[in-house]
Amino acid sequence: ASQLWNLETLIVEGSARIKLQDIFKMGKLRHLYVSKFIKIPIPFVLGDGYPYMLNNLQTIRYLPLSEGDEEVFARIPNLRKLKCRLYSKYWFPEFDFLIHLKTLSVSYS
């Protein structure tokens, strides 16, 4: 995935696991569309000293979120459209970092 640094749209379908670190190395990524069935583990610390920021990312579809995953929003400050799945009925994430957010769709698993 590190060879895809110039990619602007990523569509991933099927059943797989994606490393969030690989996605965050795609600095020009603007749109991320992920199948409902794909798991994207969001580690508490994103990594190896790499400045993981996706300033160009505007759209994410089907981001799976668990309690405590809000840290990822600070790294995608220009997000405009977000469709996410939450894994706890008793938790709703803080979207404070997403000041450009125009569309939000939330479903519970």
mmCIF file of N, CA and C in Angstrom:
data_model
loop_
_atom_site.group_PDB
_atom_site.id
_atom_site.type_symbol
_atom_site.label_atom_id
_atom_site.label_comp_id
_atom_site.label_asym_id
_atom_site.label_seq_id
_atom_site.Cartn_x
_atom_site.Cartn_y
_atom_site.Cartn_z
ATOM 1 N N ALA A 1 0.812 -1.196 0.000
ATOM 2 C CA ALA A 1 0.000 0.000 0.000
ATOM 3 C C ALA A 1 0.857 1.262 0.000
ATOM 4 N N SER A 2 2.077 1.166 0.469
ATOM 5 C CA SER A 2 2.926 2.359 0.506
ATOM 6 C C SER A 2 3.272 2.851 -0.895
ATOM 7 N N GLN A 3 3.127 1.992 -1.921
ATOM 8 C CA GLN A 3 3.386 2.412 -3.294
ATOM 9 C C GLN A 3 2.206 3.203 -3.859
ATOM 10 N N LEU A 4 1.102 3.256 -3.139
ATOM 11 C CA LEU A 4 -0.098 3.924 -3.621
ATOM 12 C C LEU A 4 -0.245 5.329 -3.044
ATOM 13 N N TRP A 5 0.859 5.992 -2.782
ATOM 14 C CA TRP A 5 0.843 7.308 -2.142
ATOM 15 C C TRP A 5 0.124 8.357 -2.974
ATOM 16 N N ASN A 6 -0.018 8.149 -4.294
ATOM 17 C CA ASN A 6 -0.632 9.114 -5.196
ATOM 18 C C ASN A 6 -2.131 8.863 -5.398
ATOM 19 N N LEU A 7 -2.658 7.813 -4.787
ATOM 20 C CA LEU A 7 -4.051 7.403 -4.964
ATOM 21 C C LEU A 7 -5.008 8.421 -4.341
ATOM 22 N N GLU A 8 -6.107 8.734 -5.050
ATOM 23 C CA GLU A 8 -7.100 9.674 -4.527
ATOM 24 C C GLU A 8 -8.388 8.994 -4.090
ATOM 25 N N THR A 9 -8.727 7.854 -4.685
ATOM 26 C CA THR A 9 -9.929 7.109 -4.316
ATOM 27 C C THR A 9 -9.555 5.656 -4.098
ATOM 28 N N LEU A 10 -9.992 5.096 -2.968
ATOM 29 C CA LEU A 10 -9.742 3.689 -2.659
ATOM 30 C C LEU A 10 -11.078 3.028 -2.359
ATOM 31 N N ILE A 11 -11.395 1.975 -3.120
ATOM 32 C CA ILE A 11 -12.618 1.196 -2.926
ATOM 33 C C ILE A 11 -12.185 -0.221 -2.583
ATOM 34 N N VAL A 12 -12.594 -0.690 -1.405
ATOM 35 C CA VAL A 12 -12.207 -2.026 -0.955
ATOM 36 C C VAL A 12 -13.478 -2.813 -0.684
ATOM 37 N N GLU A 13 -13.629 -3.953 -1.361
ATOM 38 C CA GLU A 13 -14.809 -4.794 -1.178
ATOM 39 C C GLU A 13 -14.385 -6.196 -0.796
ATOM 40 N N GLY A 14 -15.337 -6.941 -0.270
ATOM 41 C CA GLY A 14 -15.051 -8.314 0.109
ATOM 42 C C GLY A 14 -14.894 -8.435 1.606
ATOM 43 N N SER A 15 -14.215 -9.466 2.003
ATOM 44 C CA SER A 15 -14.016 -9.753 3.419
ATOM 45 C C SER A 15 -12.523 -9.781 3.689
ATOM 46 N N ALA A 16 -12.034 -8.796 4.414
ATOM 47 C CA ALA A 16 -10.590 -8.697 4.644
ATOM 48 C C ALA A 16 -10.317 -7.825 5.855
ATOM 49 N N ARG A 17 -9.050 -7.710 6.194
ATOM 50 C CA ARG A 17 -8.595 -6.783 7.232
ATOM 51 C C ARG A 17 -7.654 -5.794 6.565
ATOM 52 N N ILE A 18 -7.812 -4.533 6.901
ATOM 53 C CA ILE A 18 -6.975 -3.477 6.343
ATOM 54 C C ILE A 18 -6.204 -2.853 7.490
ATOM 55 N N LYS A 19 -4.937 -2.594 7.266
ATOM 56 C CA LYS A 19 -4.146 -1.886 8.272
ATOM 57 C C LYS A 19 -4.353 -0.392 8.080
ATOM 58 N N LEU A 20 -4.847 0.257 9.116
ATOM 59 C CA LEU A 20 -5.086 1.691 9.028
ATOM 60 C C LEU A 20 -3.801 2.452 8.731
ATOM 61 N N GLN A 21 -2.676 1.942 9.224
ATOM 62 C CA GLN A 21 -1.399 2.602 8.958
ATOM 63 C C GLN A 21 -1.132 2.696 7.464
ATOM 64 N N ASP A 22 -1.493 1.652 6.701
ATOM 65 C CA ASP A 22 -1.275 1.677 5.255
ATOM 66 C C ASP A 22 -2.137 2.743 4.583
ATOM 67 N N ILE A 23 -3.371 2.876 5.027
ATOM 68 C CA ILE A 23 -4.255 3.892 4.458
ATOM 69 C C ILE A 23 -3.722 5.289 4.754
ATOM 70 N N PHE A 24 -3.224 5.491 5.968
ATOM 71 C CA PHE A 24 -2.755 6.819 6.357
ATOM 72 C C PHE A 24 -1.447 7.208 5.677
ATOM 73 N N LYS A 25 -0.812 6.298 4.985
ATOM 74 C CA LYS A 25 0.378 6.641 4.201
ATOM 75 C C LYS A 25 0.003 7.129 2.801
ATOM 76 N N MET A 26 -1.285 7.063 2.461
ATOM 77 C CA MET A 26 -1.775 7.536 1.162
ATOM 78 C C MET A 26 -2.176 9.000 1.317
ATOM 79 N N GLY A 27 -1.216 9.882 1.332
ATOM 80 C CA GLY A 27 -1.425 11.285 1.658
ATOM 81 C C GLY A 27 -2.370 12.045 0.753
ATOM 82 N N LYS A 28 -2.577 11.577 -0.478
ATOM 83 C CA LYS A 28 -3.464 12.280 -1.412
ATOM 84 C C LYS A 28 -4.878 11.704 -1.433
ATOM 85 N N LEU A 29 -5.132 10.697 -0.607
ATOM 86 C CA LEU A 29 -6.432 10.027 -0.597
ATOM 87 C C LEU A 29 -7.545 11.011 -0.262
ATOM 88 N N ARG A 30 -8.588 11.029 -1.110
ATOM 89 C CA ARG A 30 -9.730 11.929 -0.916
ATOM 90 C C ARG A 30 -11.001 11.175 -0.551
ATOM 91 N N HIS A 31 -11.136 9.934 -1.047
ATOM 92 C CA HIS A 31 -12.358 9.163 -0.829
ATOM 93 C C HIS A 31 -11.996 7.723 -0.485
ATOM 94 N N LEU A 32 -12.558 7.225 0.615
ATOM 95 C CA LEU A 32 -12.326 5.853 1.057
ATOM 96 C C LEU A 32 -13.674 5.166 1.191
ATOM 97 N N TYR A 33 -13.899 4.154 0.359
ATOM 98 C CA TYR A 33 -15.139 3.377 0.384
ATOM 99 C C TYR A 33 -14.777 1.951 0.764
ATOM 100 N N VAL A 34 -15.347 1.500 1.875
ATOM 101 C CA VAL A 34 -14.999 0.186 2.409
ATOM 102 C C VAL A 34 -16.271 -0.633 2.545
ATOM 103 N N SER A 35 -16.193 -1.910 2.169
ATOM 104 C CA SER A 35 -17.305 -2.831 2.316
ATOM 105 C C SER A 35 -17.702 -2.937 3.779
ATOM 106 N N LYS A 36 -18.971 -3.186 4.030
ATOM 107 C CA LYS A 36 -19.465 -3.340 5.399
ATOM 108 C C LYS A 36 -18.723 -4.427 6.165
ATOM 109 N N PHE A 37 -18.196 -5.384 5.476
ATOM 110 C CA PHE A 37 -17.655 -6.577 6.115
ATOM 111 C C PHE A 37 -16.158 -6.514 6.376
ATOM 112 N N ILE A 38 -15.537 -5.404 6.079
ATOM 113 C CA ILE A 38 -14.093 -5.285 6.263
ATOM 114 C C ILE A 38 -13.806 -4.685 7.627
ATOM 115 N N LYS A 39 -12.845 -5.250 8.295
ATOM 116 C CA LYS A 39 -12.426 -4.750 9.603
ATOM 117 C C LYS A 39 -11.216 -3.843 9.423
ATOM 118 N N ILE A 40 -11.256 -2.675 10.046
ATOM 119 C CA ILE A 40 -10.110 -1.770 10.042
ATOM 120 C C ILE A 40 -9.722 -1.554 11.494
ATOM 121 N N PRO A 41 -8.766 -2.318 12.006
ATOM 122 C CA PRO A 41 -8.374 -2.098 13.395
ATOM 123 C C PRO A 41 -7.741 -0.723 13.559
ATOM 124 N N ILE A 42 -8.230 0.034 14.522
ATOM 125 C CA ILE A 42 -7.698 1.367 14.781
ATOM 126 C C ILE A 42 -6.882 1.296 16.060
ATOM 127 N N PRO A 43 -5.575 1.238 15.943
ATOM 128 C CA PRO A 43 -4.754 1.161 17.147
ATOM 129 C C PRO A 43 -4.765 2.481 17.909
ATOM 130 N N PHE A 44 -4.591 2.424 19.205
ATOM 131 C CA PHE A 44 -4.574 3.632 20.038
ATOM 132 C C PHE A 44 -3.486 4.578 19.575
ATOM 133 N N VAL A 45 -2.306 4.053 19.295
ATOM 134 C CA VAL A 45 -1.214 4.854 18.746
ATOM 135 C C VAL A 45 -1.012 4.369 17.325
ATOM 136 N N LEU A 46 -1.046 5.290 16.377
ATOM 137 C CA LEU A 46 -1.002 4.884 14.980
ATOM 138 C C LEU A 46 0.378 4.531 14.489
ATOM 139 N N GLY A 47 1.389 4.668 15.313
ATOM 140 C CA GLY A 47 2.537 4.093 14.719
ATOM 141 C C GLY A 47 3.928 4.426 15.053
ATOM 142 N N ASP A 48 4.692 4.319 14.055
ATOM 143 C CA ASP A 48 6.138 4.240 14.065
ATOM 144 C C ASP A 48 6.784 5.601 13.869
ATOM 145 N N GLY A 49 6.168 6.657 14.383
ATOM 146 C CA GLY A 49 6.737 7.983 14.209
ATOM 147 C C GLY A 49 6.316 8.649 12.916
ATOM 148 N N TYR A 50 5.589 7.945 12.067
ATOM 149 C CA TYR A 50 5.120 8.495 10.798
ATOM 150 C C TYR A 50 4.011 9.506 11.087
ATOM 151 N N PRO A 51 4.044 10.687 10.474
ATOM 152 C CA PRO A 51 3.011 11.692 10.745
ATOM 153 C C PRO A 51 1.701 11.352 10.034
ATOM 154 N N TYR A 52 0.933 10.482 10.621
ATOM 155 C CA TYR A 52 -0.297 10.010 10.002
ATOM 156 C C TYR A 52 -1.355 11.110 9.985
ATOM 157 N N MET A 53 -1.491 11.783 8.860
ATOM 158 C CA MET A 53 -2.532 12.795 8.664
ATOM 159 C C MET A 53 -3.087 12.617 7.259
ATOM 160 N N LEU A 54 -4.377 12.689 7.137
ATOM 161 C CA LEU A 54 -5.006 12.652 5.822
ATOM 162 C C LEU A 54 -5.793 13.948 5.642
ATOM 163 N N ASN A 55 -5.085 15.004 5.332
ATOM 164 C CA ASN A 55 -5.705 16.315 5.180
ATOM 165 C C ASN A 55 -6.617 16.404 3.965
ATOM 166 N N ASN A 56 -6.403 15.551 2.958
ATOM 167 C CA ASN A 56 -7.217 15.594 1.743
ATOM 168 C C ASN A 56 -8.453 14.711 1.816
ATOM 169 N N LEU A 57 -8.523 13.827 2.799
ATOM 170 C CA LEU A 57 -9.635 12.876 2.875
ATOM 171 C C LEU A 57 -10.938 13.609 3.170
ATOM 172 N N GLN A 58 -11.928 13.414 2.282
ATOM 173 C CA GLN A 58 -13.218 14.092 2.409
ATOM 174 C C GLN A 58 -14.371 13.137 2.673
ATOM 175 N N THR A 59 -14.228 11.872 2.249
ATOM 176 C CA THR A 59 -15.328 10.917 2.342
ATOM 177 C C THR A 59 -14.834 9.585 2.890
ATOM 178 N N ILE A 60 -15.555 9.054 3.874
ATOM 179 C CA ILE A 60 -15.315 7.687 4.347
ATOM 180 C C ILE A 60 -16.668 6.997 4.432
ATOM 181 N N ARG A 61 -16.755 5.812 3.828
ATOM 182 C CA ARG A 61 -17.976 5.018 3.918
ATOM 183 C C ARG A 61 -17.674 3.722 4.651
ATOM 184 N N TYR A 62 -18.456 3.447 5.667
ATOM 185 C CA TYR A 62 -18.401 2.225 6.478
ATOM 186 C C TYR A 62 -17.152 2.120 7.333
ATOM 187 N N LEU A 63 -16.842 3.149 8.069
ATOM 188 C CA LEU A 63 -15.741 3.080 9.026
ATOM 189 C C LEU A 63 -16.251 2.410 10.295
ATOM 190 N N PRO A 64 -15.673 1.263 10.684
ATOM 191 C CA PRO A 64 -16.093 0.617 11.928
ATOM 192 C C PRO A 64 -15.449 1.318 13.124
ATOM 193 N N LEU A 65 -16.252 1.684 14.116
ATOM 194 C CA LEU A 65 -15.734 2.404 15.279
ATOM 195 C C LEU A 65 -16.135 1.711 16.573
ATOM 196 N N SER A 66 -15.196 1.674 17.487
ATOM 197 C CA SER A 66 -15.448 1.184 18.836
ATOM 198 C C SER A 66 -15.124 2.304 19.807
ATOM 199 N N GLU A 67 -15.543 2.140 21.033
ATOM 200 C CA GLU A 67 -15.293 3.163 22.044
ATOM 201 C C GLU A 67 -13.803 3.464 22.140
ATOM 202 N N GLY A 68 -13.455 4.737 22.097
ATOM 203 C CA GLY A 68 -12.063 5.158 22.188
ATOM 204 C C GLY A 68 -11.392 5.411 20.853
ATOM 205 N N ASP A 69 -12.087 5.171 19.753
ATOM 206 C CA ASP A 69 -11.488 5.342 18.424
ATOM 207 C C ASP A 69 -11.519 6.786 17.917
ATOM 208 N N GLU A 70 -12.037 7.723 18.709
ATOM 209 C CA GLU A 70 -12.177 9.097 18.237
ATOM 210 C C GLU A 70 -10.855 9.745 17.858
ATOM 211 N N GLU A 71 -9.742 9.237 18.369
ATOM 212 C CA GLU A 71 -8.430 9.817 18.053
ATOM 213 C C GLU A 71 -8.210 9.913 16.548
ATOM 214 N N VAL A 72 -8.778 8.982 15.808
ATOM 215 C CA VAL A 72 -8.579 8.972 14.359
ATOM 216 C C VAL A 72 -9.152 10.240 13.713
ATOM 217 N N PHE A 73 -10.180 10.853 14.303
ATOM 218 C CA PHE A 73 -10.786 12.050 13.714
ATOM 219 C C PHE A 73 -9.840 13.241 13.706
ATOM 220 N N ALA A 74 -8.951 13.317 14.658
ATOM 221 C CA ALA A 74 -7.976 14.411 14.688
ATOM 222 C C ALA A 74 -7.018 14.312 13.509
ATOM 223 N N ARG A 75 -6.937 13.149 12.905
ATOM 224 C CA ARG A 75 -6.007 12.917 11.802
ATOM 225 C C ARG A 75 -6.663 13.046 10.429
ATOM 226 N N ILE A 76 -7.970 13.328 10.414
ATOM 227 C CA ILE A 76 -8.701 13.546 9.156
ATOM 228 C C ILE A 76 -9.553 14.819 9.305
ATOM 229 N N PRO A 77 -8.907 15.964 9.472
ATOM 230 C CA PRO A 77 -9.619 17.193 9.851
ATOM 231 C C PRO A 77 -10.559 17.761 8.797
ATOM 232 N N ASN A 78 -10.421 17.385 7.542
ATOM 233 C CA ASN A 78 -11.241 17.973 6.481
ATOM 234 C C ASN A 78 -12.341 17.045 5.985
ATOM 235 N N LEU A 79 -12.668 16.031 6.772
ATOM 236 C CA LEU A 79 -13.703 15.074 6.396
ATOM 237 C C LEU A 79 -15.052 15.778 6.266
ATOM 238 N N ARG A 80 -15.748 15.507 5.156
ATOM 239 C CA ARG A 80 -17.049 16.131 4.904
ATOM 240 C C ARG A 80 -18.198 15.130 4.997
ATOM 241 N N LYS A 81 -17.948 13.874 4.618
ATOM 242 C CA LYS A 81 -18.988 12.842 4.642
ATOM 243 C C LYS A 81 -18.454 11.622 5.377
ATOM 244 N N LEU A 82 -19.239 11.144 6.348
ATOM 245 C CA LEU A 82 -18.825 9.979 7.131
ATOM 246 C C LEU A 82 -20.010 9.048 7.318
ATOM 247 N N LYS A 83 -19.794 7.796 6.961
ATOM 248 C CA LYS A 83 -20.762 6.739 7.235
ATOM 249 C C LYS A 83 -20.022 5.723 8.084
ATOM 250 N N CYS A 84 -20.507 5.486 9.306
ATOM 251 C CA CYS A 84 -19.758 4.606 10.206
ATOM 252 C C CYS A 84 -20.676 3.613 10.904
ATOM 253 N N ARG A 85 -20.060 2.542 11.404
ATOM 254 C CA ARG A 85 -20.732 1.520 12.200
ATOM 255 C C ARG A 85 -20.200 1.604 13.617
ATOM 256 N N LEU A 86 -21.082 1.601 14.582
ATOM 257 C CA LEU A 86 -20.684 1.611 15.981
ATOM 258 C C LEU A 86 -20.958 0.236 16.575
ATOM 259 N N TYR A 87 -20.050 -0.201 17.424
ATOM 260 C CA TYR A 87 -20.164 -1.541 17.991
ATOM 261 C C TYR A 87 -20.717 -1.545 19.405
ATOM 262 N N SER A 88 -21.169 -0.403 19.904
ATOM 263 C CA SER A 88 -21.783 -0.335 21.227
ATOM 264 C C SER A 88 -23.021 0.551 21.145
ATOM 265 N N LYS A 89 -24.146 0.039 21.589
ATOM 266 C CA LYS A 89 -25.386 0.812 21.578
ATOM 267 C C LYS A 89 -25.362 1.928 22.614
ATOM 268 N N TYR A 90 -24.456 1.828 23.561
ATOM 269 C CA TYR A 90 -24.430 2.765 24.684
ATOM 270 C C TYR A 90 -23.335 3.815 24.547
ATOM 271 N N TRP A 91 -22.796 3.969 23.364
ATOM 272 C CA TRP A 91 -21.688 4.898 23.149
ATOM 273 C C TRP A 91 -21.892 5.622 21.832
ATOM 274 N N PHE A 92 -21.623 6.920 21.833
ATOM 275 C CA PHE A 92 -21.647 7.712 20.610
ATOM 276 C C PHE A 92 -20.369 8.540 20.585
ATOM 277 N N PRO A 93 -19.619 8.488 19.494
ATOM 278 C CA PRO A 93 -18.313 9.161 19.456
ATOM 279 C C PRO A 93 -18.420 10.683 19.465
ATOM 280 N N GLU A 94 -17.355 11.300 19.923
ATOM 281 C CA GLU A 94 -17.223 12.755 19.856
ATOM 282 C C GLU A 94 -16.705 13.104 18.458
ATOM 283 N N PHE A 95 -17.386 13.978 17.777
ATOM 284 C CA PHE A 95 -16.990 14.382 16.431
ATOM 285 C C PHE A 95 -16.432 15.808 16.427
ATOM 286 N N ASP A 96 -15.906 16.262 17.552
ATOM 287 C CA ASP A 96 -15.431 17.637 17.713
ATOM 288 C C ASP A 96 -14.373 18.053 16.696
ATOM 289 N N PHE A 97 -13.513 17.122 16.303
ATOM 290 C CA PHE A 97 -12.424 17.454 15.378
ATOM 291 C C PHE A 97 -12.926 17.662 13.952
ATOM 292 N N LEU A 98 -14.116 17.184 13.651
ATOM 293 C CA LEU A 98 -14.616 17.201 12.273
ATOM 294 C C LEU A 98 -15.446 18.456 12.013
ATOM 295 N N ILE A 99 -14.782 19.591 11.963
ATOM 296 C CA ILE A 99 -15.490 20.866 11.821
ATOM 297 C C ILE A 99 -16.045 21.089 10.412
ATOM 298 N N HIS A 100 -15.600 20.306 9.428
ATOM 299 C CA HIS A 100 -16.087 20.438 8.054
ATOM 300 C C HIS A 100 -17.145 19.394 7.714
ATOM 301 N N LEU A 101 -17.524 18.560 8.675
ATOM 302 C CA LEU A 101 -18.466 17.468 8.431
ATOM 303 C C LEU A 101 -19.832 18.008 8.016
ATOM 304 N N LYS A 102 -20.323 17.546 6.862
ATOM 305 C CA LYS A 102 -21.621 17.973 6.332
ATOM 306 C C LYS A 102 -22.647 16.846 6.387
ATOM 307 N N THR A 103 -22.194 15.593 6.226
ATOM 308 C CA THR A 103 -23.093 14.447 6.187
ATOM 309 C C THR A 103 -22.579 13.370 7.131
ATOM 310 N N LEU A 104 -23.467 12.891 8.010
ATOM 311 C CA LEU A 104 -23.105 11.841 8.959
ATOM 312 C C LEU A 104 -24.187 10.780 8.952
ATOM 313 N N SER A 105 -23.782 9.536 8.751
ATOM 314 C CA SER A 105 -24.691 8.399 8.804
ATOM 315 C C SER A 105 -24.098 7.384 9.775
ATOM 316 N N VAL A 106 -24.886 6.983 10.780
ATOM 317 C CA VAL A 106 -24.399 6.072 11.813
ATOM 318 C C VAL A 106 -25.314 4.859 11.877
ATOM 319 N N SER A 107 -24.722 3.671 11.915
ATOM 320 C CA SER A 107 -25.487 2.448 12.147
ATOM 321 C C SER A 107 -24.842 1.691 13.300
ATOM 322 N N TYR A 108 -25.633 0.861 13.948
ATOM 323 C CA TYR A 108 -25.135 0.079 15.083
ATOM 324 C C TYR A 108 -25.075 -1.387 14.704
ATOM 325 N N SER A 109 -24.008 -2.058 15.146
ATOM 326 C CA SER A 109 -23.856 -3.500 14.900
ATOM 327 C C SER A 109 -24.221 -4.259 16.143
#
